[in-house]
PDB file of C-alpha atoms and ligand atoms in Angstrom:
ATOM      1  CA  UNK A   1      81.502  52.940 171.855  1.00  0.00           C
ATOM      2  CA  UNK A   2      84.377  53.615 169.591  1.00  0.00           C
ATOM      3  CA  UNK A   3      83.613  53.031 165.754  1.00  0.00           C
ATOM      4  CA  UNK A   4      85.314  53.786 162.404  1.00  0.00           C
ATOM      5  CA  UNK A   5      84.089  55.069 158.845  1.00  0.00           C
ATOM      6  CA  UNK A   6      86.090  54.167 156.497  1.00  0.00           C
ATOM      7  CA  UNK A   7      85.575  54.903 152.657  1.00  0.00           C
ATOM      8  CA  UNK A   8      86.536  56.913 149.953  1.00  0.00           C
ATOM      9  CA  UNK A   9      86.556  60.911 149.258  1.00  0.00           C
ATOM     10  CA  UNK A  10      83.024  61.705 148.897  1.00  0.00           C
ATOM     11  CA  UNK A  11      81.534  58.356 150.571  1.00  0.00           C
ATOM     12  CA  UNK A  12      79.971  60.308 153.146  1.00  0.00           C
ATOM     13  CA  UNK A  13      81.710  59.634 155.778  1.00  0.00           C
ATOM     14  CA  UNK A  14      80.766  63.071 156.991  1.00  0.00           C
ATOM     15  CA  UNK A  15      77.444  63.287 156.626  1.00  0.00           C
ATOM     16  CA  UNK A  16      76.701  59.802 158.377  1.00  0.00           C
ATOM     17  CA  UNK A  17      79.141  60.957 160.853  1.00  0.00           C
ATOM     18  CA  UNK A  18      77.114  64.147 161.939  1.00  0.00           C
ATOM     19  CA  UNK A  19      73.905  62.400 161.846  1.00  0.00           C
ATOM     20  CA  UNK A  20      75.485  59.926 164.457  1.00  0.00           C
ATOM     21  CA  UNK A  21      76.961  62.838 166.766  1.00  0.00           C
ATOM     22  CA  UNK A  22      73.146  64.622 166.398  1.00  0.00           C
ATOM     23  CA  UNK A  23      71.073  61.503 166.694  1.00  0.00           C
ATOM     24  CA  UNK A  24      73.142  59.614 169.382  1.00  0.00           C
ATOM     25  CA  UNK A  25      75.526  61.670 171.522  1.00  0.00           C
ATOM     26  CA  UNK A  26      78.678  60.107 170.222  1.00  0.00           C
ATOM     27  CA  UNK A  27      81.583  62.426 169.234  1.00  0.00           C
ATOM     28  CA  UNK A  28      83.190  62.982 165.458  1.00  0.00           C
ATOM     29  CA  UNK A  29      86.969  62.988 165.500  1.00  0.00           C
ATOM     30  CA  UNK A  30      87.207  64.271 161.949  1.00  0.00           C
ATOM     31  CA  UNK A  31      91.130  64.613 161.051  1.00  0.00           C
ATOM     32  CA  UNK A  32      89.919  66.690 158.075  1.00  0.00           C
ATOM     33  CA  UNK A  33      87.571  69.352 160.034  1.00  0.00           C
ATOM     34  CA  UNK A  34      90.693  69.956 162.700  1.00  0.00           C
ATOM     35  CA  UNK A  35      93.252  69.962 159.917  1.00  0.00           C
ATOM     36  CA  UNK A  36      90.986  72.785 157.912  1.00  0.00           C
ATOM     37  CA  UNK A  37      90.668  74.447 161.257  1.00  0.00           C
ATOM     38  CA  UNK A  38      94.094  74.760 161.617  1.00  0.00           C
ATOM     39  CA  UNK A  39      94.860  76.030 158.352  1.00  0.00           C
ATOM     40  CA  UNK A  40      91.936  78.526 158.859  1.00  0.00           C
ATOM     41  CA  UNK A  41      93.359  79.495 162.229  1.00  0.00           C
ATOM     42  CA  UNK A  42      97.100  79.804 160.995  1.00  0.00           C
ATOM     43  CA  UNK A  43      98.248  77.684 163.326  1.00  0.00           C
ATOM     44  CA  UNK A  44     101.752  75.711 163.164  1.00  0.00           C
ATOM     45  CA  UNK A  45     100.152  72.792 162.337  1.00  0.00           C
ATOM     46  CA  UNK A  46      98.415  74.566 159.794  1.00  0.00           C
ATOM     47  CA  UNK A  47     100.484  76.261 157.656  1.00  0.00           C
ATOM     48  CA  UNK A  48     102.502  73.131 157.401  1.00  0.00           C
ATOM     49  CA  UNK A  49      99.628  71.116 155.959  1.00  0.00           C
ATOM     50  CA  UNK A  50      97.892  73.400 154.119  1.00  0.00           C
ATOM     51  CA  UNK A  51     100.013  72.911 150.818  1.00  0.00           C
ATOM     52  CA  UNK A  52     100.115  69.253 150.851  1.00  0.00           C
ATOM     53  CA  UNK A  53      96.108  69.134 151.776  1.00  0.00           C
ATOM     54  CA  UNK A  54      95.260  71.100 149.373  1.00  0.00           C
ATOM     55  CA  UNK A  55      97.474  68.595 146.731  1.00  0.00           C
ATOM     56  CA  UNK A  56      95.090  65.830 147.984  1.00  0.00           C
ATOM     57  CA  UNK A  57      97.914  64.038 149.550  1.00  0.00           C
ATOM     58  CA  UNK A  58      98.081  63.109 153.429  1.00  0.00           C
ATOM     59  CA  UNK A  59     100.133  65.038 156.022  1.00  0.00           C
ATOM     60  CA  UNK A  60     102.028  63.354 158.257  1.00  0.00           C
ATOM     61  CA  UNK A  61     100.906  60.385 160.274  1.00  0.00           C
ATOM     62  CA  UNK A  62     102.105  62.035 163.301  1.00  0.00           C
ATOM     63  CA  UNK A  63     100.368  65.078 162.949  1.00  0.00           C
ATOM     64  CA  UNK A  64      97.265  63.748 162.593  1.00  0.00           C
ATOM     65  CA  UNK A  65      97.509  60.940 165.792  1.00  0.00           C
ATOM     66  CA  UNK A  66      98.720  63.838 167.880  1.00  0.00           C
ATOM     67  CA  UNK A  67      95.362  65.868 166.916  1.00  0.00           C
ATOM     68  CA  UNK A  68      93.242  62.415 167.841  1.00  0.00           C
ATOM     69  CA  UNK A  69      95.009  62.039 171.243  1.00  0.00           C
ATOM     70  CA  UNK A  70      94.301  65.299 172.487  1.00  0.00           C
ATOM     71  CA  UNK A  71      90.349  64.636 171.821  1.00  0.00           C
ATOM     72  CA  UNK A  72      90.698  61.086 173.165  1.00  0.00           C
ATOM     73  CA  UNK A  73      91.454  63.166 176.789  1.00  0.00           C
ATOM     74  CA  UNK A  74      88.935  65.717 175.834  1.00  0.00           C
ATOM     75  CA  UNK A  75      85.228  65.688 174.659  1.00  0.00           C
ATOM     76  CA  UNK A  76      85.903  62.210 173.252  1.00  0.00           C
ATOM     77  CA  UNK A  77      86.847  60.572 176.343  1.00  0.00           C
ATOM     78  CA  UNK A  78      83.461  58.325 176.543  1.00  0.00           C
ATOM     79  CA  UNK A  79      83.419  57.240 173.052  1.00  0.00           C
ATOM     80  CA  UNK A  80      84.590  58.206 169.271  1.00  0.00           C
ATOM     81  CA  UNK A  81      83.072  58.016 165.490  1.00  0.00           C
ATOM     82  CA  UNK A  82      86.580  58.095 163.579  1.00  0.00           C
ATOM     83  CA  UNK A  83      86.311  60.039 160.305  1.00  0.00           C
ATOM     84  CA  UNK A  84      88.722  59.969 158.047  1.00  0.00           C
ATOM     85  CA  UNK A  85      91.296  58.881 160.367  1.00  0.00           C
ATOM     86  CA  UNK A  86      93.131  55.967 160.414  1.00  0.00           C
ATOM     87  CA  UNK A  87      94.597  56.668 156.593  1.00  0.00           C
ATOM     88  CA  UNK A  88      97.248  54.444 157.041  1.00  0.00           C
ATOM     89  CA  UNK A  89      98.620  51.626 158.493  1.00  0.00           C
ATOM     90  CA  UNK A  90     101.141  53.468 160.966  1.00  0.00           C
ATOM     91  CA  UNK A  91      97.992  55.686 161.731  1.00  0.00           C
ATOM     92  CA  UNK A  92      96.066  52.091 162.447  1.00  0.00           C
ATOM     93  CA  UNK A  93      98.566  51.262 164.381  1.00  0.00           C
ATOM     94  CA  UNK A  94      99.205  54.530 166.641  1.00  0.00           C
ATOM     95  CA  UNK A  95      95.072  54.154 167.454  1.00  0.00           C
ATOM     96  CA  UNK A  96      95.866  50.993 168.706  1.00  0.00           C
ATOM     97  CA  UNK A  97      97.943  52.095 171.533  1.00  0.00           C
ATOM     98  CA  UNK A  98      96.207  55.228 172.102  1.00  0.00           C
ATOM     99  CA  UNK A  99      93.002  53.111 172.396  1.00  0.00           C
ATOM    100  CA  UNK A 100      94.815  50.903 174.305  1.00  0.00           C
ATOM    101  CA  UNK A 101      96.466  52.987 176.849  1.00  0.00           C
ATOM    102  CA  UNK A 102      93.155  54.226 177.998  1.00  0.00           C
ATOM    103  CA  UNK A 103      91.837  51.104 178.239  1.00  0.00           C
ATOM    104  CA  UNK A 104      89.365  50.989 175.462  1.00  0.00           C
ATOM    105  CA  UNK A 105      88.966  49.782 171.998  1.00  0.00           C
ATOM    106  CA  UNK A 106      87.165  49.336 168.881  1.00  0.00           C
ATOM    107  CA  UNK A 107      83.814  48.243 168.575  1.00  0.00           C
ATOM    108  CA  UNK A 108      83.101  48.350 164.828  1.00  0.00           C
ATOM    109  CA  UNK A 109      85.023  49.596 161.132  1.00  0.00           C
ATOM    110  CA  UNK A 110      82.287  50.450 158.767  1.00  0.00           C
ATOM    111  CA  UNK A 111      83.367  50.276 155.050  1.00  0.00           C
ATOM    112  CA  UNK A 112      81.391  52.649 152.943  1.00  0.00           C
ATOM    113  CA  UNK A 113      81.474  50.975 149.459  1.00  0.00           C
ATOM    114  CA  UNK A 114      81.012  53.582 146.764  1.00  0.00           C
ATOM    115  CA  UNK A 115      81.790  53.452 143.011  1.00  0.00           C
ATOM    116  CA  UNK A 116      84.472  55.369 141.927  1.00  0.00           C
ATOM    117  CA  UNK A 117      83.436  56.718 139.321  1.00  0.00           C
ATOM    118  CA  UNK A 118      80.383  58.314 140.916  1.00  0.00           C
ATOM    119  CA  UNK A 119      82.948  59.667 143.486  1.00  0.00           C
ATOM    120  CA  UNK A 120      83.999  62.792 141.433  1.00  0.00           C
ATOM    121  CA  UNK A 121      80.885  63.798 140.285  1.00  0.00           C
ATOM    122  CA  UNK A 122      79.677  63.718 144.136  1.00  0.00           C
ATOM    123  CA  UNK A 123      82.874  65.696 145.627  1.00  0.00           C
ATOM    124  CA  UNK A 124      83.581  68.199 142.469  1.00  0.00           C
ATOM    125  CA  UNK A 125      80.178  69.673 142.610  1.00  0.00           C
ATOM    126  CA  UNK A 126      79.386  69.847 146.172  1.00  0.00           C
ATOM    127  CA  UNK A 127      79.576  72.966 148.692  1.00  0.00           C
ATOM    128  CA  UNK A 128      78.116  74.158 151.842  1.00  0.00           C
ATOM    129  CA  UNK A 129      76.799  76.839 153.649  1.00  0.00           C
ATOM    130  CA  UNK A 130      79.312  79.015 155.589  1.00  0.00           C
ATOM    131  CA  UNK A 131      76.926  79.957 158.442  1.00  0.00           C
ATOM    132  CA  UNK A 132      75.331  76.203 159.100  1.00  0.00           C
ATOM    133  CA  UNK A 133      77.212  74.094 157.333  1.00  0.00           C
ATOM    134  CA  UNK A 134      74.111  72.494 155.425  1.00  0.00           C
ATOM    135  CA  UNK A 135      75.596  70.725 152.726  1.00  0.00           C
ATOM    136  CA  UNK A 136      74.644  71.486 148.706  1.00  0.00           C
ATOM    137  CA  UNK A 137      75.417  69.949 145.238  1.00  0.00           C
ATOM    138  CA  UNK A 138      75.372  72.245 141.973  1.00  0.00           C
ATOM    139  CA  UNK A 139      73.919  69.423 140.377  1.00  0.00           C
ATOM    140  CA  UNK A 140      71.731  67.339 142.770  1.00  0.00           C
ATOM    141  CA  UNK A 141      70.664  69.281 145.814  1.00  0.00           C
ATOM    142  CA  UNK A 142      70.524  73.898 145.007  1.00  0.00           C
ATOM    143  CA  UNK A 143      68.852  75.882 147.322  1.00  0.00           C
ATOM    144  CA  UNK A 144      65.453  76.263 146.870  1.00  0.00           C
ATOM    145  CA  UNK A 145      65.933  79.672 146.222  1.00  0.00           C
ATOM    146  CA  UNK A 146      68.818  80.299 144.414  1.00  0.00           C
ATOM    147  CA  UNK A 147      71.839  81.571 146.713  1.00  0.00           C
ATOM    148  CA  UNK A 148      70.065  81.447 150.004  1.00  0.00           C
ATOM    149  CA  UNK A 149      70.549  78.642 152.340  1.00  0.00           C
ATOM    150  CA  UNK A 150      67.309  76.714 153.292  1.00  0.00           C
ATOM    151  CA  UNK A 151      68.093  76.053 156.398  1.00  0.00           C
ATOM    152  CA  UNK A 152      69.451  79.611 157.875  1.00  0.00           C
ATOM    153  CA  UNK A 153      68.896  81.950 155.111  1.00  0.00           C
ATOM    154  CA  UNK A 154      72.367  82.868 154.838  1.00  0.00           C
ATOM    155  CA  UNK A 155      73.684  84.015 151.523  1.00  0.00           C
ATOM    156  CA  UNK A 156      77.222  82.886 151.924  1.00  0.00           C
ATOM    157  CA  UNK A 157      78.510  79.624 150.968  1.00  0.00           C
ATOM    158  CA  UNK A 158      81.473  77.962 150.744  1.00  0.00           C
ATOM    159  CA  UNK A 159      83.727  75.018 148.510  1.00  0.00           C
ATOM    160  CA  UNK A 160      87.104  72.825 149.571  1.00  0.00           C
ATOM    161  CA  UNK A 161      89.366  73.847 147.677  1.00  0.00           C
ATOM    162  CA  UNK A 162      90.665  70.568 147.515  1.00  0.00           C
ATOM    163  CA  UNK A 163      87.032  69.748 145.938  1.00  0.00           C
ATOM    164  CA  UNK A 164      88.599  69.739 142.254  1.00  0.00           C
ATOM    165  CA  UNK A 165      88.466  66.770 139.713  1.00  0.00           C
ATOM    166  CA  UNK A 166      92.279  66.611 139.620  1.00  0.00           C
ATOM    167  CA  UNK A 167      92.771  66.642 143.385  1.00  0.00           C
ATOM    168  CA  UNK A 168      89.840  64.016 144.216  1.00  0.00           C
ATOM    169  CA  UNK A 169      91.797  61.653 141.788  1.00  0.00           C
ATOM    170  CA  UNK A 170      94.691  62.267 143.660  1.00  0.00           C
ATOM    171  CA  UNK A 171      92.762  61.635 147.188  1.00  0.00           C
ATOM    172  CA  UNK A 172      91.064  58.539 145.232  1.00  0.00           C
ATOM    173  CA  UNK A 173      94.230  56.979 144.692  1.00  0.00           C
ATOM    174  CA  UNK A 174      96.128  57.739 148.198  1.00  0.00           C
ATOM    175  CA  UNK A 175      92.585  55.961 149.590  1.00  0.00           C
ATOM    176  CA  UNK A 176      93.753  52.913 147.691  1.00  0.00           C
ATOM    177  CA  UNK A 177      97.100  52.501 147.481  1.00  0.00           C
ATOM    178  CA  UNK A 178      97.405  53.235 151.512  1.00  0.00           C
ATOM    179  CA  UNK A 179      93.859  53.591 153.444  1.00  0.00           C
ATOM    180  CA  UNK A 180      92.042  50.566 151.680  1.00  0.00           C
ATOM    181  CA  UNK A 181      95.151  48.310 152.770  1.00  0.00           C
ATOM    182  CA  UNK A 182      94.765  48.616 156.799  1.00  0.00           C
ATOM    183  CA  UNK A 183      91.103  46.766 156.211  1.00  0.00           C
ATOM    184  CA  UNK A 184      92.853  43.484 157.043  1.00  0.00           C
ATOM    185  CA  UNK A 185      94.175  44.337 160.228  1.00  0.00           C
ATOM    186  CA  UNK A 186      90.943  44.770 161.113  1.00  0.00           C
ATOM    187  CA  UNK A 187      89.389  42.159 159.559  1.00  0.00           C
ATOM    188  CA  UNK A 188      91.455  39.857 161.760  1.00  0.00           C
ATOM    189  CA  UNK A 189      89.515  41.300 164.492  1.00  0.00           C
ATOM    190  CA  UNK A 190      86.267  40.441 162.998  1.00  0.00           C
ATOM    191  CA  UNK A 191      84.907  43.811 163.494  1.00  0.00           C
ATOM    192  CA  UNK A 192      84.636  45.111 160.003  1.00  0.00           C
ATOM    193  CA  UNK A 193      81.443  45.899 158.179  1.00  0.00           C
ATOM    194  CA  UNK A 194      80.449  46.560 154.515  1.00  0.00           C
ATOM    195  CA  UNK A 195      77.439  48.430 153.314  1.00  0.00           C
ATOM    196  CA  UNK A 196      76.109  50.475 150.582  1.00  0.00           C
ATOM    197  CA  UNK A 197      77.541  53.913 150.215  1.00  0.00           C
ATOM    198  CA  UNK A 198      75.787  54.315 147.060  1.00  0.00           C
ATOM    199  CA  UNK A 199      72.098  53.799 148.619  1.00  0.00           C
ATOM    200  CA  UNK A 200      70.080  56.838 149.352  1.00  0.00           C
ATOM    201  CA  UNK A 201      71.451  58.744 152.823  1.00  0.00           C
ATOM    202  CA  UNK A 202      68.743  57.626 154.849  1.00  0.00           C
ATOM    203  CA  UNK A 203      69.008  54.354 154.093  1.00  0.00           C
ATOM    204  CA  UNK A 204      72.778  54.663 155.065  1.00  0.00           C
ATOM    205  CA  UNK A 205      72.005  55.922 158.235  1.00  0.00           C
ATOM    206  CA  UNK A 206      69.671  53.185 158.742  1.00  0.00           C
ATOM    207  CA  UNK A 207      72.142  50.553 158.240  1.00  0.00           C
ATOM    208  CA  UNK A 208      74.561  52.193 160.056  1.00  0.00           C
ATOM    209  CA  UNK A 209      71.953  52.019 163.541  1.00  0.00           C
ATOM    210  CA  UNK A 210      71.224  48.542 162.742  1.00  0.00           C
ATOM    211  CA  UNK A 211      74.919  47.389 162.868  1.00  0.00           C
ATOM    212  CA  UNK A 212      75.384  49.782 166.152  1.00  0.00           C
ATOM    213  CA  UNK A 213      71.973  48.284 167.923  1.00  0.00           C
ATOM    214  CA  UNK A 214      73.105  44.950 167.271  1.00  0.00           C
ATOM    215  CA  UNK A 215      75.529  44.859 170.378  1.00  0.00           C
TER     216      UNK A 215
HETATM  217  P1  ADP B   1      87.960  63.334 152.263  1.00  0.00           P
HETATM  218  O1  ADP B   1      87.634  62.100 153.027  1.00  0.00           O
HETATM  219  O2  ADP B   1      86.746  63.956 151.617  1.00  0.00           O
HETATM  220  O3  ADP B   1      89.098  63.184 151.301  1.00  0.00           O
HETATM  221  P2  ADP B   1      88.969  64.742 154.650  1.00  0.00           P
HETATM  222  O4  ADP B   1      88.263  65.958 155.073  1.00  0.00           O
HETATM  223  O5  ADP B   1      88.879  63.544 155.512  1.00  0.00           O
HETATM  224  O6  ADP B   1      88.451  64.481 153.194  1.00  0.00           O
HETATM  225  O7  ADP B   1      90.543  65.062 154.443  1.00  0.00           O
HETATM  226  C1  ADP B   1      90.988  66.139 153.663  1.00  0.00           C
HETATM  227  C2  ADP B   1      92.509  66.134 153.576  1.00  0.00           C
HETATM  228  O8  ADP B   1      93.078  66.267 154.893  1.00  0.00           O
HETATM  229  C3  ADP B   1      93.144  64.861 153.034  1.00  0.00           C
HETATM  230  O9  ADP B   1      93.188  64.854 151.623  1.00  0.00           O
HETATM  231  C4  ADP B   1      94.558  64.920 153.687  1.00  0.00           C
HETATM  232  O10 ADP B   1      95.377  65.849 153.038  1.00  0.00           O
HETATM  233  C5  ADP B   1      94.255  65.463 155.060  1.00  0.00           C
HETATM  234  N1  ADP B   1      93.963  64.388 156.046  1.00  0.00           N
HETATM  235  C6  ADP B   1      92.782  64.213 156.710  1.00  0.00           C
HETATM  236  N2  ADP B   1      92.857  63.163 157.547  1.00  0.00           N
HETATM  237  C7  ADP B   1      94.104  62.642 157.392  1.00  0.00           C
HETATM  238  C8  ADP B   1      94.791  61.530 157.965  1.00  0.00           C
HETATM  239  N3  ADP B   1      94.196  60.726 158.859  1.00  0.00           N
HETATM  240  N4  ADP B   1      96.075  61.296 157.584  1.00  0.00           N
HETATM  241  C9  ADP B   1      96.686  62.086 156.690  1.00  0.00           C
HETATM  242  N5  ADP B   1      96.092  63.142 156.100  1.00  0.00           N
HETATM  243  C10 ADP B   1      94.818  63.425 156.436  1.00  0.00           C
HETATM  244 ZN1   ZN B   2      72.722  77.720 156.437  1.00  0.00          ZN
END
């Protein structure tokens, strides 16, 4: 199965992303995870991206299919949760053929609908923990005890630095004036669905499985 989750910064793509990889064996093709890997391994790739990511605006779409392809052949090559990726419509179009040319294609695009305005708040206070990656909010989810991960017990943690107010508004408004627009071409497919990105998480996830069980 091949799916997409589409939404804003801060929708939770992510989080519904890694519950699906845990829960069900599918694989996350995050663009966002290998284009911070990059920049953390100072890679080519990497330290041409790193300026513009960290300005909240998108690198180029060929950077990012090339990254996708190379999982397609690799641990992806039985099926695919897209996460933040396709951003635009040449990126929509360049899964297309990539899809195609291995003879598979898209089962669903699930539209996280958030409001906007709770969108900041969510992305400019949240963080994670370096050694797990369990995620954290300064204002609705601390460690139980202060500075020490709940999960691992580690004591280090760690922010985006593209997690700012300015920079989310800047990632807000590349969503819609070039992400948002590519939901036609799918809806012409009749594969797109909406839900609640403002529900509780588990209630998320729950949607999510329903609309994945259903075929
Ligand atoms: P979020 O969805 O929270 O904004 P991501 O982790 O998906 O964050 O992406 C972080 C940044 O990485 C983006 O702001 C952009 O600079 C870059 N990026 C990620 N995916 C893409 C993509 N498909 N096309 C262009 N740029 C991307
Ligand atoms: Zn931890």
């Amino acid at each position: 199965m091949n799916i997409i989750l589409l939404g804003p910064p801060g929708a939770g793509k992510g989080t519904q992303a890694a519950r699906l990889e845990k829960e069900r064996g599918m694989v996350q093709l995050s663009t966002g995870d290998m284009l911070r890997a990059a920049v953390k391994a100072g890679t080519p790739v990497g330290l041409k991206v790193k300026a513009v990511m960290e300005a909240g605006e998108l690198v180029s779409d060929a950077i990012v299919s090339a990254l996708i392809g190379e999982r397609l052949d690799g641990d992806a090559a039985n099926g695919a949760i897209f996460d933040g990726y396709p951003r635009t419509q040449a990126q929509a179009e360049a899964l297309d053929v990539l899809l195609r040319e291995r003879n598979r294609s898209l089962d669903h695009v699930i539209e996280l609908e958030v409001d906007e305005a709770a969108l900041v708040d969510r992305v400019t206070g949240r963080f994670t923990c370096a050694q797990c990656g369990t995620g954290y909010h300064d204002r609705y989810k601390l460690p139980v005890v202060s500075g020490v991960c709940d999960v691992c017990g580690s004591a280090e943690f760690k922010r985006r630095p593209d997690d700012n107010a300015e920079t989310v508004r800047t990632r807000m408004s590349e969503y819609r004036a070039k992400t948002a627009p590519i939901l036609p071409f799918y809806e012409a497919l009749g594969i797109v669905q909406r839900i609640d990105g403002m529900a509780a998480m588990d209630k998320v996830s729950g949607e999510i499985a329903s609309i994945l069980d259903r075929d």
